[in-house]
Coordinates of N, CA and C in Angstrom, one line a residue:
M3 N -7.1 -17.7 7.7 CA -8.1 -17.8 8.8 C -8.7 -16.5 9.1
S4 N -9.9 -16.5 9.8 CA -10.5 -15.2 10.2 C -11.1 -15.4 11.5
T5 N -11.4 -14.3 12.1 CA -12.1 -14.3 13.4 C -13.2 -13.3 13.4
S6 N -14.1 -13.4 14.4 CA -15.2 -12.5 14.5 C -14.7 -11.1 14.6
A7 N -15.4 -10.2 13.9 CA -15.1 -8.8 14.0 C -15.3 -8.3 15.5
D8 N -16.2 -9.0 16.2 CA -16.5 -8.6 17.5 C -15.4 -8.8 18.5
A9 N -14.5 -9.8 18.1 CA -13.4 -10.1 19.0 C -12.2 -9.2 18.7
R10 N -12.3 -8.3 17.8 CA -11.2 -7.4 17.5 C -11.3 -6.1 18.4
P11 N -10.1 -5.5 18.7 CA -10.2 -4.3 19.5 C -11.0 -3.2 18.8
G12 N -11.6 -2.4 19.6 CA -12.5 -1.3 19.1 C -11.7 -0.4 18.2
W13 N -10.5 -0.1 18.5 CA -9.7 0.8 17.6 C -9.4 0.3 16.2
L14 N -9.6 -1.0 16.0 CA -9.4 -1.6 14.7 C -10.6 -1.4 13.7
R15 N -11.8 -1.3 14.3 CA -13.0 -1.3 13.5 C -13.1 -0.2 12.5
P16 N -12.7 1.0 12.8 CA -12.8 2.1 11.8 C -11.9 1.8 10.6
L17 N -10.7 1.2 10.9 CA -9.8 0.9 9.7 C -10.5 -0.2 8.8
A18 N -11.0 -1.2 9.4 CA -11.7 -2.3 8.6 C -12.8 -1.7 7.8
A19 N -13.6 -0.8 8.4 CA -14.7 -0.2 7.7 C -14.2 0.7 6.6
A20 N -13.2 1.5 6.8 CA -12.7 2.4 5.8 C -12.1 1.6 4.6
L21 N -11.5 0.5 4.9 CA -10.9 -0.4 3.8 C -12.0 -0.9 2.9
A22 N -13.2 -1.0 3.4 CA -14.4 -1.4 2.6 C -15.0 -0.3 1.7
S23 N -14.5 0.9 1.8 CA -15.0 2.0 1.1 C -14.1 2.3 -0.1
P24 N -14.6 2.0 -1.3 CA -13.7 2.2 -2.5 C -13.3 3.7 -2.7
D25 N -14.1 4.6 -2.4 CA -13.7 6.0 -2.5 C -12.6 6.4 -1.6
R26 N -12.6 5.9 -0.3 CA -11.6 6.2 0.6 C -10.2 5.6 0.3
V27 N -10.3 4.3 -0.1 CA -9.0 3.7 -0.4 C -8.4 4.2 -1.7
E28 N -9.2 4.6 -2.7 CA -8.7 5.2 -3.9 C -7.9 6.5 -3.6
R29 N -8.4 7.3 -2.6 CA -7.7 8.5 -2.3 C -6.3 8.3 -1.8
V30 N -6.0 7.2 -1.2 CA -4.7 6.9 -0.6 C -3.6 6.9 -1.7
V31 N -4.0 6.4 -2.9 CA -3.0 6.3 -4.0 C -3.3 7.2 -5.1
A32 N -4.1 8.2 -4.9 CA -4.5 9.1 -6.0 C -3.3 9.8 -6.6
L33 N -2.2 10.1 -5.9 CA -1.1 10.8 -6.4 C -0.2 9.9 -7.2
R34 N -0.3 8.6 -7.1 CA 0.6 7.6 -7.8 C -0.2 6.3 -8.1
P35 N -1.3 6.4 -8.8 CA -2.1 5.2 -9.1 C -1.4 4.2 -10.0
G36 N -1.8 3.0 -9.9 CA -1.2 1.9 -10.7 C -1.4 2.2 -12.2
V37 N -0.5 1.7 -13.0 CA -0.5 1.9 -14.4 C -0.4 0.6 -15.2
G38 N -0.6 -0.5 -14.5 CA -0.5 -1.8 -15.1 C 0.9 -2.3 -15.2
G39 N 1.7 -1.9 -14.2 CA 3.1 -2.3 -14.2 C 3.3 -3.7 -13.5
R40 N 4.5 -4.2 -13.3 CA 4.7 -5.5 -12.8 C 4.1 -5.5 -11.4
A41 N 3.4 -6.6 -11.1 CA 2.7 -6.7 -9.8 C 3.6 -7.0 -8.6
A42 N 3.4 -6.3 -7.5 CA 4.1 -6.6 -6.3 C 3.1 -6.4 -5.1
A43 N 3.4 -6.9 -3.9 CA 2.5 -6.6 -2.8 C 3.3 -6.5 -1.5
V44 N 2.9 -5.7 -0.6 CA 3.5 -5.6 0.7 C 2.4 -5.8 1.8
L45 N 2.8 -6.2 3.0 CA 1.9 -6.5 4.0 C 2.0 -5.4 5.1
C46 N 1.0 -4.6 5.3 CA 0.9 -3.7 6.4 C 0.2 -4.4 7.6
L47 N 1.0 -4.9 8.5 CA 0.4 -5.7 9.6 C 0.3 -5.0 10.9
V48 N -1.0 -4.9 11.4 CA -1.3 -4.2 12.6 C -1.5 -5.2 13.7
A49 N -0.9 -4.9 14.9 CA -1.0 -5.8 16.0 C -1.5 -4.9 17.2
A50 N -1.9 -5.6 18.3 CA -2.2 -5.0 19.5 C -1.0 -5.0 20.4
G51 N -0.6 -3.8 20.9 CA 0.5 -3.6 21.8 C 0.0 -3.2 23.2
A52 N 0.9 -3.0 24.1 CA 0.6 -2.6 25.4 C -0.2 -1.3 25.5
D53 N 0.0 -0.4 24.6 CA -0.6 0.9 24.6 C -1.5 1.2 23.4
G54 N -1.9 0.1 22.7 CA -2.7 0.3 21.5 C -2.1 -0.3 20.3
P55 N -2.5 0.1 19.1 CA -2.0 -0.5 17.8 C -0.5 -0.3 17.6
E56 N 0.1 -1.3 17.0 CA 1.5 -1.3 16.5 C 1.5 -1.8 15.1
V57 N 2.6 -1.4 14.4 CA 2.8 -1.8 13.0 C 4.1 -2.5 12.8
L58 N 4.1 -3.6 12.0 CA 5.4 -4.3 11.8 C 6.1 -3.8 10.5
F59 N 7.4 -3.6 10.7 CA 8.2 -3.2 9.5 C 9.4 -4.2 9.4
V60 N 10.2 -4.1 8.4 CA 11.5 -4.7 8.2 C 12.5 -3.7 8.0
E61 N 13.7 -3.9 8.6 CA 14.9 -3.1 8.3 C 15.7 -3.8 7.3
R62 N 15.8 -3.3 6.1 CA 16.6 -4.0 5.0 C 18.0 -4.1 5.4
A63 N 18.6 -5.2 5.0 CA 20.0 -5.4 5.4 C 20.9 -4.4 4.7
A64 N 22.0 -4.0 5.4 CA 22.9 -2.9 5.0 C 23.7 -3.4 3.8
T65 N 23.7 -4.7 3.5 CA 24.5 -5.2 2.4 C 23.8 -5.3 1.1
L66 N 22.5 -5.0 1.1 CA 21.7 -5.1 -0.1 C 22.1 -4.0 -1.2
R67 N 21.9 -4.4 -2.4 CA 22.4 -3.5 -3.5 C 21.6 -2.2 -3.6
T68 N 20.4 -2.2 -3.3 CA 19.6 -1.0 -3.4 C 18.8 -0.8 -2.1
H69 N 18.6 0.4 -1.7 CA 17.7 0.8 -0.5 C 18.2 0.1 0.7
A70 N 19.5 -0.1 0.8 CA 20.1 -0.8 2.0 C 19.8 0.0 3.3
G71 N 19.4 -0.8 4.3 CA 19.2 -0.2 5.6 C 17.8 0.5 5.8
Q72 N 17.0 0.6 4.7 CA 15.8 1.3 4.8 C 14.7 0.5 5.6
I73 N 13.7 1.2 6.1 CA 12.6 0.6 6.8 C 11.5 0.5 5.8
A74 N 10.9 -0.7 5.7 CA 9.8 -1.0 4.7 C 8.8 -2.0 5.3
F75 N 7.8 -2.2 4.6 CA 6.9 -3.3 4.9 C 7.4 -4.6 4.2
P76 N 7.2 -5.7 4.9 CA 7.6 -7.0 4.2 C 6.8 -7.1 2.9
G77 N 7.5 -7.6 1.8 CA 6.8 -7.8 0.6 C 7.7 -7.9 -0.6
G78 N 7.2 -8.1 -1.8 CA 8.0 -8.3 -2.9 C 7.2 -8.5 -4.2
A79 N 7.8 -8.9 -5.2 CA 7.2 -9.2 -6.5 C 6.3 -10.4 -6.5
A80 N 5.2 -10.4 -7.2 CA 4.4 -11.6 -7.3 C 5.1 -12.7 -8.0
D81 N 5.0 -13.9 -7.5 CA 5.5 -15.1 -8.2 C 4.4 -15.8 -9.0
P82 N 4.8 -16.5 -10.0 CA 3.8 -17.2 -10.8 C 3.0 -18.2 -10.0
G83 N 3.5 -18.7 -8.9 CA 2.7 -19.7 -8.1 C 1.8 -19.1 -7.1
D84 N 1.8 -17.7 -7.0 CA 0.9 -17.1 -6.0 C -0.5 -17.1 -6.5
V85 N -1.4 -17.4 -5.6 CA -2.8 -17.4 -6.0 C -3.3 -16.0 -6.4
D86 N -2.9 -15.0 -5.6 CA -3.3 -13.6 -5.8 C -2.3 -12.7 -5.0
L87 N -2.6 -11.4 -5.0 CA -1.6 -10.5 -4.3 C -1.7 -10.7 -2.8
V88 N -2.8 -11.1 -2.2 CA -2.8 -11.4 -0.8 C -1.9 -12.6 -0.5
D89 N -1.9 -13.6 -1.4 CA -1.0 -14.7 -1.2 C 0.5 -14.2 -1.3
T90 N 0.8 -13.3 -2.2 CA 2.1 -12.7 -2.4 C 2.6 -12.1 -1.1
A91 N 1.7 -11.2 -0.5 CA 2.1 -10.5 0.7 C 2.3 -11.4 1.8
L92 N 1.4 -12.4 2.0 CA 1.6 -13.3 3.1 C 2.8 -14.2 3.0
R93 N 3.0 -14.6 1.8 CA 4.2 -15.5 1.5 C 5.5 -14.7 1.8
E94 N 5.6 -13.5 1.3 CA 6.8 -12.7 1.5 C 7.0 -12.4 3.0
A95 N 5.9 -12.1 3.8 CA 6.1 -11.9 5.2 C 6.5 -13.1 5.9
E96 N 6.1 -14.3 5.5 CA 6.5 -15.5 6.1 C 8.0 -15.8 5.8
E97 N 8.3 -15.6 4.5 CA 9.7 -15.8 4.1 C 10.7 -14.9 4.7
E98 N 10.3 -13.6 4.9 CA 11.2 -12.6 5.4 C 11.4 -12.6 6.9
V99 N 10.2 -12.7 7.6 CA 10.3 -12.5 9.1 C 9.6 -13.6 9.9
G100 N 9.0 -14.5 9.2 CA 8.4 -15.7 9.9 C 7.0 -15.4 10.4
V101 N 6.3 -14.4 9.9 CA 4.9 -14.3 10.2 C 4.1 -15.4 9.6
R102 N 3.3 -16.1 10.5 CA 2.6 -17.3 10.0 C 1.2 -16.8 9.4
R103 N 1.0 -17.2 8.2 CA -0.2 -16.6 7.5 C -1.5 -17.0 8.2
G104 N -1.5 -18.1 8.9 CA -2.7 -18.4 9.7 C -3.0 -17.6 10.9
D105 N -2.0 -16.7 11.2 CA -2.2 -15.8 12.4 C -2.7 -14.4 11.9
V106 N -2.9 -14.3 10.6 CA -3.3 -13.0 10.1 C -4.7 -13.0 9.5
D107 N -5.5 -12.0 9.9 CA -6.8 -11.7 9.2 C -6.6 -10.6 8.2
V108 N -6.9 -10.8 7.0 CA -6.8 -9.7 6.0 C -8.0 -8.8 6.1
L109 N -7.7 -7.5 6.4 CA -8.8 -6.5 6.6 C -9.2 -5.9 5.2
G110 N -8.3 -5.8 4.3 CA -8.6 -5.2 3.0 C -7.3 -4.9 2.2
L111 N -7.5 -4.4 1.1 CA -6.4 -4.0 0.2 C -6.5 -2.5 -0.2
L112 N -5.3 -1.9 -0.4 CA -5.3 -0.6 -1.1 C -5.2 -0.8 -2.6
P113 N -5.6 0.1 -3.4 CA -5.4 -0.1 -4.9 C -3.9 0.0 -5.1
P114 N -3.5 -0.5 -6.3 CA -2.0 -0.5 -6.6 C -1.5 0.9 -6.7
A115 N -0.3 1.1 -6.2 CA 0.4 2.3 -6.2 C 1.6 2.1 -7.2
H116 N 1.9 3.0 -8.1 CA 2.9 2.9 -9.1 C 4.3 3.4 -8.5
V117 N 5.3 2.7 -8.8 CA 6.7 3.1 -8.4 C 7.4 3.3 -9.8
A118 N 7.6 4.5 -10.2 CA 8.1 4.8 -11.5 C 9.5 4.3 -11.7
V119 N 10.4 4.4 -10.6 CA 11.8 4.0 -10.7 C 12.0 2.6 -11.1
S120 N 11.0 1.7 -10.6 CA 11.2 0.3 -10.8 C 10.1 -0.3 -11.8
G121 N 9.0 0.4 -12.0 CA 8.0 -0.1 -12.9 C 7.0 -1.0 -12.2
F122 N 7.1 -1.1 -10.9 CA 6.2 -2.0 -10.1 C 4.9 -1.2 -9.8
D123 N 3.8 -2.0 -9.8 CA 2.5 -1.6 -9.2 C 2.4 -2.3 -7.9
V124 N 2.4 -1.6 -6.8 CA 2.5 -2.3 -5.5 C 1.1 -2.2 -4.8
T125 N 0.6 -3.3 -4.4 CA -0.6 -3.4 -3.7 C -0.3 -3.6 -2.2
A126 N -0.9 -2.8 -1.3 CA -0.7 -2.9 0.1 C -1.9 -3.8 0.6
V127 N -1.5 -4.9 1.3 CA -2.5 -5.7 1.9 C -2.5 -5.4 3.4
V128 N -3.6 -5.0 4.0 CA -3.6 -4.6 5.4 C -4.2 -5.7 6.2
G129 N -3.4 -6.1 7.2 CA -3.8 -7.3 8.0 C -3.8 -7.0 9.5
W130 N -4.7 -7.8 10.2 CA -4.7 -7.8 11.6 C -4.0 -9.0 12.1
W131 N -2.9 -8.7 12.9 CA -2.1 -9.8 13.5 C -2.8 -10.4 14.7
R132 N -3.8 -11.3 14.4 CA -4.7 -11.8 15.4 C -4.0 -12.6 16.5
D133 N -3.1 -13.5 16.1 CA -2.3 -14.3 17.0 C -0.9 -14.0 16.8
R134 N -0.4 -13.1 17.7 CA 0.9 -12.5 17.5 C 2.0 -13.5 18.1
T135 N 3.0 -13.8 17.4 CA 4.0 -14.7 17.8 C 5.4 -14.0 17.5
R136 N 6.4 -14.7 18.1 CA 7.8 -14.1 17.9 C 8.2 -14.2 16.4
V137 N 8.7 -13.1 15.9 CA 9.2 -13.0 14.6 C 10.7 -12.5 14.6
G138 N 11.3 -12.6 13.5 CA 12.7 -12.1 13.3 C 13.2 -12.3 11.9
A139 N 14.4 -11.8 11.6 CA 14.9 -12.0 10.3 C 15.2 -13.4 10.0
V140 N 14.5 -13.9 8.9 CA 14.7 -15.3 8.5 C 16.0 -15.4 7.7
D141 N 16.3 -14.4 6.9 CA 17.5 -14.4 6.1 C 18.2 -13.1 6.4
A142 N 19.3 -13.2 7.1 CA 20.1 -12.0 7.5 C 20.6 -11.3 6.2
R143 N 20.7 -11.9 5.1 CA 21.2 -11.3 3.9 C 20.2 -10.3 3.4
E144 N 18.9 -10.4 3.8 CA 17.8 -9.6 3.3 C 17.3 -8.6 4.4
V145 N 17.2 -9.1 5.6 CA 16.6 -8.4 6.7 C 17.5 -8.2 7.9
A146 N 17.7 -7.0 8.4 CA 18.6 -6.8 9.5 C 17.8 -6.9 10.8
S147 N 16.6 -6.4 10.9 CA 15.8 -6.4 12.1 C 14.3 -6.3 11.7
V148 N 13.5 -6.5 12.7 CA 12.0 -6.5 12.5 C 11.4 -5.6 13.5
P149 N 11.5 -4.3 13.3 CA 10.8 -3.4 14.3 C 9.3 -3.4 14.3
V150 N 8.7 -3.4 15.4 CA 7.3 -3.3 15.5 C 7.0 -2.0 16.3
V151 N 6.5 -1.0 15.6 CA 6.5 0.3 16.2 C 5.0 0.7 16.6
P152 N 4.9 1.2 17.8 CA 3.6 1.7 18.2 C 3.1 2.8 17.3
V153 N 1.8 2.8 17.1 CA 1.2 3.9 16.3 C 1.3 5.3 17.0
S154 N 1.4 5.2 18.4 CA 1.6 6.5 19.1 C 2.9 7.1 18.8
V155 N 3.9 6.3 18.5 CA 5.2 6.8 18.1 C 5.2 7.3 16.6
L156 N 4.5 6.6 15.8 CA 4.4 7.0 14.4 C 3.7 8.3 14.2
T157 N 2.7 8.5 15.0 CA 1.9 9.7 14.9 C 2.4 10.9 15.8
D158 N 3.5 10.7 16.5 CA 4.0 11.8 17.3 C 4.4 12.9 16.4
P159 N 3.8 14.1 16.6 CA 4.1 15.2 15.7 C 5.6 15.6 15.6
A160 N 6.3 15.3 16.7 CA 7.8 15.6 16.6 C 8.5 14.7 15.7
R161 N 7.9 13.6 15.3 CA 8.6 12.6 14.5 C 8.1 12.7 13.0
R162 N 7.2 13.6 12.7 CA 6.6 13.7 11.4 C 7.3 14.8 10.6
A163 N 7.5 14.6 9.3 CA 8.1 15.6 8.4 C 7.8 15.2 7.0
S164 N 8.3 16.1 6.1 CA 8.2 15.8 4.6 C 9.6 15.7 4.1
V165 N 9.8 15.0 3.0 CA 11.1 14.9 2.3 C 10.9 15.2 0.9
R166 N 12.1 15.5 0.3 CA 12.1 15.7 -1.2 C 13.3 15.0 -1.7
H167 N 13.1 14.0 -2.6 CA 14.1 13.2 -3.2 C 14.8 14.0 -4.3
P168 N 16.1 13.8 -4.6 CA 16.7 14.5 -5.7 C 16.0 14.3 -7.1
S169 N 15.2 13.2 -7.2 CA 14.5 13.0 -8.5 C 13.3 13.9 -8.6
G170 N 12.9 14.6 -7.5 CA 11.7 15.4 -7.5 C 10.6 14.9 -6.7
Y171 N 10.7 13.6 -6.3 CA 9.6 13.0 -5.4 C 9.5 13.7 -4.1
T172 N 8.3 14.1 -3.7 CA 8.1 14.6 -2.4 C 7.0 13.8 -1.7
G173 N 7.1 13.7 -0.4 CA 6.2 12.9 0.3 C 6.4 12.9 1.8
P174 N 5.5 12.2 2.6 CA 5.6 12.2 4.0 C 6.8 11.4 4.5
A175 N 7.2 11.6 5.8 CA 8.3 10.8 6.4 C 8.0 10.7 7.9
F176 N 8.7 9.7 8.5 CA 8.5 9.4 9.9 C 9.9 9.1 10.4
E177 N 10.3 9.8 11.5 CA 11.6 9.6 12.1 C 11.4 8.6 13.3
V178 N 12.0 7.4 13.1 CA 11.7 6.3 14.1 C 13.0 5.5 14.3
E179 N 13.3 5.4 15.6 CA 14.4 4.6 16.0 C 15.7 4.8 15.2
G180 N 16.0 6.0 15.0 CA 17.3 6.3 14.3 C 17.2 6.1 12.8
H181 N 16.0 5.9 12.3 CA 15.7 5.7 10.9 C 14.7 6.7 10.3
L182 N 14.7 6.9 9.0 CA 13.7 7.7 8.4 C 12.9 6.8 7.5
I183 N 11.6 6.7 7.8 CA 10.7 6.0 7.0 C 10.2 7.0 5.9
W184 N 10.4 6.7 4.7 CA 10.0 7.6 3.6 C 9.6 6.8 2.4
G185 N 9.4 7.5 1.3 CA 9.1 6.9 0.0 C 7.7 6.1 0.0
L186 N 7.7 5.1 -0.7 CA 6.4 4.3 -0.8 C 5.9 3.9 0.5
T187 N 6.8 3.4 1.4 CA 6.4 2.9 2.7 C 5.7 4.0 3.5
A188 N 6.3 5.1 3.5 CA 5.7 6.3 4.2 C 4.4 6.7 3.6
H189 N 4.3 6.7 2.3 CA 3.1 7.1 1.6 C 1.9 6.1 2.0
L190 N 2.2 4.8 1.9 CA 1.2 3.9 2.3 C 0.8 3.9 3.8
L191 N 1.8 4.1 4.6 CA 1.6 4.2 6.0 C 0.7 5.4 6.4
D192 N 1.1 6.5 5.8 CA 0.3 7.7 6.0 C -1.2 7.5 5.6
G193 N -1.4 6.8 4.5 CA -2.8 6.5 4.1 C -3.5 5.6 5.0
V194 N -2.8 4.6 5.6 CA -3.5 3.7 6.5 C -3.8 4.4 7.8
L195 N -2.9 5.3 8.3 CA -3.2 6.1 9.5 C -4.4 7.0 9.3
D196 N -4.5 7.5 8.1 CA -5.7 8.3 7.7 C -7.0 7.5 7.8
L197 N -6.9 6.3 7.1 CA -8.1 5.5 7.1 C -8.6 5.1 8.5
A198 N -7.6 4.8 9.4 CA -7.9 4.3 10.7 C -8.4 5.4 11.6
G199 N -8.1 6.7 11.2 CA -8.4 7.8 12.1 C -7.4 8.0 13.2
W200 N -6.2 7.5 13.0 CA -5.1 7.6 14.0 C -4.2 8.8 13.9
Q201 N -4.4 9.6 12.8 CA -3.5 10.7 12.6 C -3.6 11.8 13.7
R202 N -2.5 12.4 14.0 CA -2.5 13.6 14.9 C -1.9 14.8 14.0
P203 N -2.4 16.0 14.3 CA -1.9 17.1 13.5 C -0.4 17.3 13.7
W204 N 0.3 17.6 12.5 CA 1.7 17.8 12.6 C 2.1 18.9 11.6
D205 N 3.3 19.4 11.8 CA 3.7 20.6 11.0 C 4.2 20.1 9.6
R206 N 3.3 20.3 8.6 CA 3.5 19.8 7.3 C 4.6 20.7 6.5
S207 N 5.0 21.8 7.1 CA 6.0 22.6 6.5 C 7.4 22.1 6.9
R208 N 7.5 21.2 7.9 CA 8.8 20.8 8.4 C 9.3 19.8 7.4
Q209 N 10.5 20.0 6.9 CA 11.2 19.2 5.9 C 12.5 18.7 6.4
V210 N 12.8 17.4 6.2 CA 14.1 16.8 6.6 C 14.8 16.2 5.4
A211 N 16.1 16.1 5.5 CA 16.9 15.6 4.4 C 16.8 14.0 4.5
I212 N 16.8 13.4 3.3 CA 16.9 11.9 3.2 C 18.4 11.6 3.5
P213 N 18.7 10.8 4.5 CA 20.1 10.4 4.8 C 20.8 9.9 3.5
A214 N 22.1 10.3 3.4 CA 22.8 9.8 2.2 C 22.9 8.3 2.1
R215 N 22.9 7.6 3.2 CA 23.0 6.2 3.2 C 21.8 5.5 2.5
Y216 N 20.7 6.2 2.4 CA 19.5 5.7 1.8 C 19.5 6.0 0.3
L217 N 20.4 6.8 -0.2 CA 20.4 7.3 -1.6 C 21.5 6.6 -2.4
T218 N 22.2 5.6 -1.9 CA 23.2 5.0 -2.6 C 22.8 3.6 -3.1
S219 N 23.3 3.2 -4.3 CA 23.1 1.8 -4.8 C 24.5 1.3 -5.2
R220 N 24.7 0.1 -4.9 CA 26.0 -0.5 -5.3 C 25.9 -1.9 -5.7
P221 N 26.7 -2.4 -6.6 CA 26.6 -3.8 -7.0 C 27.2 -4.7 -6.0
V222 N 26.5 -5.8 -5.8 CA 27.0 -6.8 -4.8 C 27.3 -8.1 -5.6
P223 N 28.6 -8.4 -5.9 CA 28.9 -9.5 -6.8 C 28.3 -10.8 -6.3
D224 N 27.8 -11.6 -7.2 CA 27.3 -13.0 -6.9 C 26.2 -13.0 -5.9
R225 N 25.5 -11.9 -5.7 CA 24.3 -11.9 -4.8 C 23.1 -11.2 -5.5
P226 N 22.3 -12.0 -6.2 CA 21.1 -11.4 -6.7 C 20.2 -10.9 -5.6
E227 N 19.6 -9.7 -5.8 CA 18.7 -9.2 -4.8 C 17.3 -9.7 -5.1
P228 N 16.5 -10.1 -4.1 CA 15.2 -10.5 -4.3 C 14.3 -9.5 -5.0
G229 N 13.5 -9.9 -5.9 CA 12.6 -9.0 -6.5 C 11.6 -8.3 -5.6
G230 N 11.3 -7.1 -5.8 CA 10.4 -6.4 -4.9 C 10.3 -4.9 -5.2
P231 N 9.3 -4.3 -4.6 CA 9.1 -2.9 -4.9 C 10.2 -2.0 -4.3
D232 N 10.6 -0.9 -5.0 CA 11.6 0.0 -4.6 C 11.0 0.9 -3.5
A233 N 11.8 1.6 -2.8 CA 11.4 2.3 -1.6 C 10.7 3.7 -2.0
H234 N 10.9 4.2 -3.2 CA 10.2 5.4 -3.5 C 9.6 5.4 -4.9

C-alpha cells in the first residue's frame, strides 16, 4: 500500500528524494558493491516517534550459531517464492517481528552490498512505517528483542565510533542500549542517515573494540539457522 507523499512528515521527504537519485544511492555501497552473489534483503524501517524519526532493529537471539546477540535490520535470504527483493524484506520483517507489509510504504532501495564472509549480496529496502503497530519477537529462537531507536540517539556524537574487525574490515559503529551496531548494519544505517540529511558531526578518529561476544560462532546441534546476510 502507499500513501500520499504530502501526508508524510517533512523530515522524511529528503530521504525519499535522495533514494530516487542513482548517484547518491550508489555512493552508499561504493566500498562494498554487489558482485552477483546470493541475493538477500533487509528492511530499514523508519517510523515517526515522539521526537522525530526512529528506526526499527532486531536483536538476534543469544543462542544463534553466528552473530548471536547482535543488532541488525530484519531480513534474510531471498526465497524462490518471493516476487522480488522488496517482497523478501517485507516477508522477513513480518516473519521475524510481525511488521504488517500493508503498513509499510517502500521509499526506495539501496544497490546490493556484498558480504565477503558469506557471499551474500544484500539489498537494503528503505520503508516508511506509515501505520505503526505493536511488534515483537515472533520466534524467540531467532529474535531476542525489537528495539526501535530514535535517530537523535543514533546520531548522538558521543555514541558514534569506528571499529576494526580482526579480518581487516573497518567501518562505522553506533553504541546503543548496551549494544554495538557495527558491520553491514552500521554501514547501511550510516548511508541512510547521510541520504536523509540526519547526520551530526562526530569524531571519526574515535575507535572502539568489537565486544568478544560478537566475534564468536558456535555449533547449535539440531537447530539450523535461518538463511540471511552476515553482520559484517
